[in-house]
mmCIF file of C-alpha atoms and ligand atoms in Angstrom:
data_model
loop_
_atom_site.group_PDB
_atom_site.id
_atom_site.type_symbol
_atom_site.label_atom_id
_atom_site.label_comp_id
_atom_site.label_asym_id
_atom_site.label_seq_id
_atom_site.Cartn_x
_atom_site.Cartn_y
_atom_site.Cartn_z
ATOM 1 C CA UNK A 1 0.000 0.000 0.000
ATOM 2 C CA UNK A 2 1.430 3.471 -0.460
ATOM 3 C CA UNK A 3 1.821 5.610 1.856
ATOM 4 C CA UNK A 4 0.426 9.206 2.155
ATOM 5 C CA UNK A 5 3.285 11.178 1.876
ATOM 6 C CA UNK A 6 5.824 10.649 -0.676
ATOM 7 C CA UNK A 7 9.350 11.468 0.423
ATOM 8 C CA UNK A 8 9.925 12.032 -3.614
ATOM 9 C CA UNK A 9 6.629 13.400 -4.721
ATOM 10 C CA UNK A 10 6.042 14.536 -8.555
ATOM 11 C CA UNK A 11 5.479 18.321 -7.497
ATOM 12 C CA UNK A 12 8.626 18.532 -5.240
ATOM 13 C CA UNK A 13 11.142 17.075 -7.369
ATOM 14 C CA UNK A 14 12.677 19.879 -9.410
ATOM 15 C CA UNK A 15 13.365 20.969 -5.716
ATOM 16 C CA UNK A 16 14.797 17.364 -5.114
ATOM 17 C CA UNK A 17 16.911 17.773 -8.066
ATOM 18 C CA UNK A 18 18.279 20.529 -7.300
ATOM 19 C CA UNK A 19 18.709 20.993 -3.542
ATOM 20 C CA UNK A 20 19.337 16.812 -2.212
ATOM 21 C CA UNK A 21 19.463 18.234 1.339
ATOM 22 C CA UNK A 22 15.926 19.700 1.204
ATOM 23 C CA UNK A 23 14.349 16.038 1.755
ATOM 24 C CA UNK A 24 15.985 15.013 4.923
ATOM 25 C CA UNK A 25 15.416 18.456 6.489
ATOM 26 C CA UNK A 26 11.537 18.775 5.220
ATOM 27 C CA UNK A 27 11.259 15.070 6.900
ATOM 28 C CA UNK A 28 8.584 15.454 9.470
ATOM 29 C CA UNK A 29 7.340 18.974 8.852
ATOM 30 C CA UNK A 30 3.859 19.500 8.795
ATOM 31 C CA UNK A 31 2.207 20.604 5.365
ATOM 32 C CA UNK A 32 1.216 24.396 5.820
ATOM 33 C CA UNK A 33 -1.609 25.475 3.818
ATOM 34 C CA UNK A 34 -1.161 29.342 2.272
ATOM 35 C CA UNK A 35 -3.824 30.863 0.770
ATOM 36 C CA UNK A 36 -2.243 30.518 -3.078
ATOM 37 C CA UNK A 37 -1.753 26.609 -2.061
ATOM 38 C CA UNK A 38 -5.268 26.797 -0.563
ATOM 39 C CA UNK A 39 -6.385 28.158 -4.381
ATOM 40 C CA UNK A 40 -4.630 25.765 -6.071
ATOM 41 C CA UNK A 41 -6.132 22.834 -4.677
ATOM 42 C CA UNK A 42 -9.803 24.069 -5.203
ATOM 43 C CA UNK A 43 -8.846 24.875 -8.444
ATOM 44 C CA UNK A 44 -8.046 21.391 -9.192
ATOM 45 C CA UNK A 45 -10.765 20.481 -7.099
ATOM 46 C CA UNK A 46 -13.014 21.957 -9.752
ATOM 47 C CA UNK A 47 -11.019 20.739 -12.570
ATOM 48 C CA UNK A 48 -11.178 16.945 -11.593
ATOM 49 C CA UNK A 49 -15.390 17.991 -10.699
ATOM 50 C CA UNK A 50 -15.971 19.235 -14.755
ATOM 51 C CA UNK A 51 -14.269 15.747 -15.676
ATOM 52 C CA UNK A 52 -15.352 13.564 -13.480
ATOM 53 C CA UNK A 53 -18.438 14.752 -11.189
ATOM 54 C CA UNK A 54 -19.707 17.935 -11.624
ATOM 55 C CA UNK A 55 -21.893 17.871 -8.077
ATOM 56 C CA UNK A 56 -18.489 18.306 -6.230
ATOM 57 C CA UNK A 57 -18.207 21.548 -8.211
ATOM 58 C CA UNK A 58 -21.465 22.510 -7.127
ATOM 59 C CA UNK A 59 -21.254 21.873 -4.095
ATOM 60 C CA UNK A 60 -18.567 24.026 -3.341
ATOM 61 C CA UNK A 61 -19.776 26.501 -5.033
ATOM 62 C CA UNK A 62 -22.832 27.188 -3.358
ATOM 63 C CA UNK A 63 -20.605 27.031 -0.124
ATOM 64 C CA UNK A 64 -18.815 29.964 -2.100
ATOM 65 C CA UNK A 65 -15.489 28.340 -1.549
ATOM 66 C CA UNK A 66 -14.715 28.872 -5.453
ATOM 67 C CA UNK A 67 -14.887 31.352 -7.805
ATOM 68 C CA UNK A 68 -15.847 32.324 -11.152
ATOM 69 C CA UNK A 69 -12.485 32.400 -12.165
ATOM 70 C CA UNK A 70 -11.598 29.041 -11.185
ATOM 71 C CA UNK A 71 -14.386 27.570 -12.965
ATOM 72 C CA UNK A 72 -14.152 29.348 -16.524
ATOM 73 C CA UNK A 73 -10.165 28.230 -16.260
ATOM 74 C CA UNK A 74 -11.574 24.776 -15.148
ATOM 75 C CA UNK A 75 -13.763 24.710 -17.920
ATOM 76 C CA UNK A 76 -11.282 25.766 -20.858
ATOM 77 C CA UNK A 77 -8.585 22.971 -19.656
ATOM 78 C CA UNK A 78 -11.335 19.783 -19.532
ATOM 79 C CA UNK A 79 -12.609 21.301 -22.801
ATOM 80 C CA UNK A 80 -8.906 20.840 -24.152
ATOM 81 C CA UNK A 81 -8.543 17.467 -22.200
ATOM 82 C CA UNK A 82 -12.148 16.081 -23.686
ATOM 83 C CA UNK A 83 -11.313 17.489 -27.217
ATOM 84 C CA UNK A 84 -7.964 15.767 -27.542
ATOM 85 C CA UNK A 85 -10.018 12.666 -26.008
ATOM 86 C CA UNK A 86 -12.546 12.889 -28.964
ATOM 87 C CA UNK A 87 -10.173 12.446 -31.551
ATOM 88 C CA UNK A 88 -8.157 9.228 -30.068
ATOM 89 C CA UNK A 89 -11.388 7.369 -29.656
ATOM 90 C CA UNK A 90 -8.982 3.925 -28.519
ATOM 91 C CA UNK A 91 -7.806 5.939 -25.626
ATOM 92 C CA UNK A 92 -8.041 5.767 -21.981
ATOM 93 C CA UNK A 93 -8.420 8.681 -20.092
ATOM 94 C CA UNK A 94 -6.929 9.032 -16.624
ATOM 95 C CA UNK A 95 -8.135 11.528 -13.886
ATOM 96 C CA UNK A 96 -6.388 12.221 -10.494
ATOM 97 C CA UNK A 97 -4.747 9.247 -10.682
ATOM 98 C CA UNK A 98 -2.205 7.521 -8.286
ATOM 99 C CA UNK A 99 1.277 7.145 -10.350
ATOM 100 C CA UNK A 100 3.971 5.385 -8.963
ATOM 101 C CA UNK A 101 7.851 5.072 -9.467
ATOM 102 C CA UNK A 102 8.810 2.185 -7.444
ATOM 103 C CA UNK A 103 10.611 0.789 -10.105
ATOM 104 C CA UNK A 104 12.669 3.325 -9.295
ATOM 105 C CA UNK A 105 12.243 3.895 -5.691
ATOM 106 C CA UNK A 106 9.171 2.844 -3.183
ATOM 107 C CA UNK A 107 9.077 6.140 -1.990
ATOM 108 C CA UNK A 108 8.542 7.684 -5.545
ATOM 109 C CA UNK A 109 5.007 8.332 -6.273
ATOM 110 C CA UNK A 110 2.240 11.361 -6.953
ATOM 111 C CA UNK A 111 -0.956 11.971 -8.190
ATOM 112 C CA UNK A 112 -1.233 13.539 -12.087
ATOM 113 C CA UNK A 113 -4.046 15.570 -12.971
ATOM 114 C CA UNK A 114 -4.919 14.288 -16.339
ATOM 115 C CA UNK A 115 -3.349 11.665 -19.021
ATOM 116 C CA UNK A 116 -4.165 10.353 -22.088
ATOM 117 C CA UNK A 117 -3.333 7.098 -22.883
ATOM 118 C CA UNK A 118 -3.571 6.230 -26.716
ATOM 119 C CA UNK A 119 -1.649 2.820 -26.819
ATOM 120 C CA UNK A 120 1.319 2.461 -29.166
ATOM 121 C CA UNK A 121 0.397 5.883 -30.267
ATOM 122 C CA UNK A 122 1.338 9.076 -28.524
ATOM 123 C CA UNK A 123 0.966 9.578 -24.352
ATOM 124 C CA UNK A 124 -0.333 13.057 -23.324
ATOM 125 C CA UNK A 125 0.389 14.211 -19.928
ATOM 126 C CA UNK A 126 -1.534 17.010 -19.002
ATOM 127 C CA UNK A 127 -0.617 19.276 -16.335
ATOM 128 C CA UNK A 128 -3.038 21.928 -14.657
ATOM 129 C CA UNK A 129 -1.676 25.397 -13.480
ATOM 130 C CA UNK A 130 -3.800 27.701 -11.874
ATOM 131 C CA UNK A 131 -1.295 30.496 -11.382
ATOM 132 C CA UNK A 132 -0.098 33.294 -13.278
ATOM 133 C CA UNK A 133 3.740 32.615 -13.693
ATOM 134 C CA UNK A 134 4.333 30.102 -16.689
ATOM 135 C CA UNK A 135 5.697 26.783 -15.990
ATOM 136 C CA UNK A 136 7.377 25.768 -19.183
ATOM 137 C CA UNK A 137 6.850 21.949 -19.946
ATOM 138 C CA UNK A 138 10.286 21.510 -20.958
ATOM 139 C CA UNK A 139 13.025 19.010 -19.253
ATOM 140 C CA UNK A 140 10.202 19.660 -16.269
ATOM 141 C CA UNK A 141 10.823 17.076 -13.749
ATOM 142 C CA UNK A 142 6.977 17.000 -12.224
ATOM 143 C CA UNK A 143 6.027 15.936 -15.804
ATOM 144 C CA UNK A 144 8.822 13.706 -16.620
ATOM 145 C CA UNK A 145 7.807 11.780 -13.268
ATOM 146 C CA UNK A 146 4.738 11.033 -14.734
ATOM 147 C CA UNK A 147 5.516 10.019 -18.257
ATOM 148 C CA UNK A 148 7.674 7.955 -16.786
ATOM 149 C CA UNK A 149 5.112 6.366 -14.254
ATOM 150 C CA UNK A 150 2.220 6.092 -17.099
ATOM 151 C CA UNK A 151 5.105 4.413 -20.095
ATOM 152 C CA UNK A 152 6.141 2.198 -16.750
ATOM 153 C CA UNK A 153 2.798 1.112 -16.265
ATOM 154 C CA UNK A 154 1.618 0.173 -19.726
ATOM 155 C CA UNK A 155 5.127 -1.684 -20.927
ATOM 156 C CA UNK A 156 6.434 1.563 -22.236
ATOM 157 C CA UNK A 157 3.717 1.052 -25.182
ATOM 158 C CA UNK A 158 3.905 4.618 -27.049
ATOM 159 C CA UNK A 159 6.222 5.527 -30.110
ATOM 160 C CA UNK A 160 6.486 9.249 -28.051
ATOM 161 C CA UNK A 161 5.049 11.353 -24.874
ATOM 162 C CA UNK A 162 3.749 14.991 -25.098
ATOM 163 C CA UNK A 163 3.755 16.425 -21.823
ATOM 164 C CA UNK A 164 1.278 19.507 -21.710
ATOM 165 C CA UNK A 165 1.325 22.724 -19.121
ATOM 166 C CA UNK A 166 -2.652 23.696 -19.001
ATOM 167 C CA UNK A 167 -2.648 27.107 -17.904
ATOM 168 C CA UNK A 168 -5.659 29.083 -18.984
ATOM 169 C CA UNK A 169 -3.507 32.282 -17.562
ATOM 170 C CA UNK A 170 -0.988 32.149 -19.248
ATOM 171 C CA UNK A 171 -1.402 30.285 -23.178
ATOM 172 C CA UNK A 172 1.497 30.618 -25.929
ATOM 173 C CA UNK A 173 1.928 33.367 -28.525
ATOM 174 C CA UNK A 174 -0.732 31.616 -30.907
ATOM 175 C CA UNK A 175 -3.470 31.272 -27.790
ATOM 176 C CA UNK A 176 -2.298 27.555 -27.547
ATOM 177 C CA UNK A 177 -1.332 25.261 -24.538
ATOM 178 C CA UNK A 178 2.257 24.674 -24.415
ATOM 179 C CA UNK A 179 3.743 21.051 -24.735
ATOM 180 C CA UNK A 180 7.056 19.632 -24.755
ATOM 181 C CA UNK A 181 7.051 16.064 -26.505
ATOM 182 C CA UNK A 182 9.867 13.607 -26.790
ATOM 183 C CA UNK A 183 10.378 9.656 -28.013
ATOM 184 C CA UNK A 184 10.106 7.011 -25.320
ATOM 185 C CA UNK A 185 14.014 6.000 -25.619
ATOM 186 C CA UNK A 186 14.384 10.039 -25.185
ATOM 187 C CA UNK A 187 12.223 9.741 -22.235
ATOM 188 C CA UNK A 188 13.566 6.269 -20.365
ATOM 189 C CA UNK A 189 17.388 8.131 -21.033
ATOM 190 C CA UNK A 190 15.875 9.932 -17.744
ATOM 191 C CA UNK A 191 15.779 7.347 -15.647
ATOM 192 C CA UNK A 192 19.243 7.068 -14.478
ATOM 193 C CA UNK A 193 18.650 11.094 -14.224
ATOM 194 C CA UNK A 194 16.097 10.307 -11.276
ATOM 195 C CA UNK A 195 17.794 7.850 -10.204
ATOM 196 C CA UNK A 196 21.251 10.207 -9.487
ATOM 197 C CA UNK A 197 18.774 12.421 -7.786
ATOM 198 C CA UNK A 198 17.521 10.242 -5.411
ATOM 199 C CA UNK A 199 20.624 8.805 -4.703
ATOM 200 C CA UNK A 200 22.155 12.131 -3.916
ATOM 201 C CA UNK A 201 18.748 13.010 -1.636
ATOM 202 C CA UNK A 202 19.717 9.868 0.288
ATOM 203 C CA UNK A 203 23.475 10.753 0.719
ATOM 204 C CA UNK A 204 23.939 14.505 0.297
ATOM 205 C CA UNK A 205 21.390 15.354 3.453
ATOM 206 C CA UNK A 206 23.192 18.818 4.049
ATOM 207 C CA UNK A 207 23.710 19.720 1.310
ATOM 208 C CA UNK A 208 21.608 22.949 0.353
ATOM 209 C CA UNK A 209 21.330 24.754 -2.535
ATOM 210 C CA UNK A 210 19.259 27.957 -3.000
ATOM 211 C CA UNK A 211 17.548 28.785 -6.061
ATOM 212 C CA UNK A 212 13.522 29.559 -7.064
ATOM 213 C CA UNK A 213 12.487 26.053 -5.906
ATOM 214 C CA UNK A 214 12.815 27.444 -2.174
ATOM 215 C CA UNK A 215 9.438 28.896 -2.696
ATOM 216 C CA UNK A 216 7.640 25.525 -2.469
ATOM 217 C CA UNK A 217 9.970 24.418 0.320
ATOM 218 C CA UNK A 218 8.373 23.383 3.064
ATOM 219 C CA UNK A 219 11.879 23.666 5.346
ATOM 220 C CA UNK A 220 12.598 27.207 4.060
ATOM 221 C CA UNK A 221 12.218 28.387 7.936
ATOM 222 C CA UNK A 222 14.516 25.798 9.538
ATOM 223 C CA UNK A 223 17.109 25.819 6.148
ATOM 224 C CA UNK A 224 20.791 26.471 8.004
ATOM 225 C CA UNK A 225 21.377 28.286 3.972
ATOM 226 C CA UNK A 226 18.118 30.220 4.468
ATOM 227 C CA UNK A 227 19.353 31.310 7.959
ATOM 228 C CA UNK A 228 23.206 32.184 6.564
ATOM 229 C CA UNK A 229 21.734 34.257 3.635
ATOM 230 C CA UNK A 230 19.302 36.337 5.694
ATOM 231 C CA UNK A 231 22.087 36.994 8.201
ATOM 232 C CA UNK A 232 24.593 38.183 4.976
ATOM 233 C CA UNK A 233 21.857 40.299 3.294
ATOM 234 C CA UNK A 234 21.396 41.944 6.691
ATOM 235 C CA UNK A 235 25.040 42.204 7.380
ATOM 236 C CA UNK A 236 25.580 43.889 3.719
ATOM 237 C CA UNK A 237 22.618 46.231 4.615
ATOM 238 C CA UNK A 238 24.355 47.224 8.003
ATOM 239 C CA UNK A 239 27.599 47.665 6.087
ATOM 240 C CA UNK A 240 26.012 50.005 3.229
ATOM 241 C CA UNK A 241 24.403 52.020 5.916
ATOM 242 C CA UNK A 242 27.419 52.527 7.877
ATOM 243 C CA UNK A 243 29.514 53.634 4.946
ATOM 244 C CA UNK A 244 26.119 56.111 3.761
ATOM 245 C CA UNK A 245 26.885 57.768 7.388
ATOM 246 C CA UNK A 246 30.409 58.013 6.906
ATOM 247 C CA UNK A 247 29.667 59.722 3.648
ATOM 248 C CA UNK A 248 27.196 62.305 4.879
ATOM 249 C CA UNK A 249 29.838 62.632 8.051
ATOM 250 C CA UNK A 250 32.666 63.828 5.720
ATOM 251 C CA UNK A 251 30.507 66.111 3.484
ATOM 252 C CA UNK A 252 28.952 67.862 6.691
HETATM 253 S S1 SF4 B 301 14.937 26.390 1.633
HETATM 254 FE FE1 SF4 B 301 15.974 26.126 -0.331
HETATM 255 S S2 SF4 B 301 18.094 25.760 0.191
HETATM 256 FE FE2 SF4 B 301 16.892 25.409 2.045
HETATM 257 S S3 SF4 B 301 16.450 23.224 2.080
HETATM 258 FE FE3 SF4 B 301 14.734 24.231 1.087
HETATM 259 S S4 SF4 B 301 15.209 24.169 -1.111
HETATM 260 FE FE4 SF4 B 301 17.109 23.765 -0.020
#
């Protein structure tokens, strides 16, 4: 059975990538809930309702928990997801589904939003964004976790894999989605790419690296880095002011 919390979850692991130490210092920290995070999930919430049961959608919105917004973006990603459905009739279509990498590691696993499944044909993994800044679908390691967990699970039965950012927000220069897509040798060359990463999660536990990822980190207020920088940026301000004074000393 898996468990609830993945230690190398889809949606953290550019940060895993990129900062090994984050995972053994984010071990044990409780999920907090901000209000964009808190946005997010109802916005998915609503997506996954328009697919799948629209009384959940409903529901919450006569409890005013969701907004207008959220359910015309909603609407315009199923209505791509359903349309690209309609014209690969021999397709299976996946919703919220449980993907798993344990063929890679047990602790490797995440839920996808959307994927469509047209055997020995092309695999479309669609990713929902609800926010404004674009996530660009390219050598992105949420959807890469996925493709790989979908080709894993059917026998790697797909001549290629487009992997799709849905983000009504924020649509390419021709008012399109944006997709990156790749061959299924292109995409199993990543394995041993995931697998480095883990590896170095496992054995590099202090070792921090700063970059945009901190944003989603949930140990950003216990990070030893975090803690050095902020005590640099305010020694540099102390410095700048000090020399400012000495400045306006020597003029006066
Ligand atoms: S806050 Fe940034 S540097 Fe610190 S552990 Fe998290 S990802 Fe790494």
């Amino acid at each position: 059975m898996m468990k609830k919390h993945s230690r190398f979850s889809a949606s953290g692991f550019e940060r895993i990538v990129k900062c090994p130490g984050s995972v053994s210092l984010s071990e044990g920290l409780p999920d907090k809930e901000s209000a964009a995070s808190r946005e997010g999930t109802l916005a998915h919430e609503v997506l996954e309702g328009i697919l799948k049961d629209p009384s959940i959608v409903l529901l919450k919105r006569n409890k005013g928990e969701i907004t207008d917004e959220m359910v015309e973006y909603g609407r315009q990603a199923a209505n791509h997801i359903l349309k690209l459905r309609g014209v690969l009739p021999n397709s299976d279509l996946m919703i919220e589904s449980k993907v798993s990498l344990s063929f890679i590691h047990p602790e490797a696993f995440g839920t996808l939003d959307a994927a469509i499944v047209d055997y020995f044909g092309t695999l479309h993994i669609l990713d929902y964004k609800f926010g404004k800044s674009f996530v660009s679908p390219y050598e992105n390691w949420q959807f890469l976790f996925y493709a790989l967990g979908v080709a894993h699970q059917h026998q790697w039965n797909f001549s290629k894999v487009r992997m799709w950012t849905l983000q009504p927000r924020v649509t390419g220069f021709d008012g399109n989605y944006t997709f990156w897509e790749i061959s299924i040798d292109e995409l199993k060359s990543y394995i041993p790419k995931f697998e480095r990463a883990i590896r170095r999660a496992e054995t590099l536990t202090t070792t921090y690296v700063e970059g945009d990822h901190c944003f989603f980190c949930k140990a950003r207020n216990v990070c030893p880095l975090k803690a050095e920088t902020k005590l640099l940026d305010a020694k540099k301000a102390f410095d700048k002011k000090l020399s400012t004074m000495e400045i306006e000393e020597n003029f006066y």
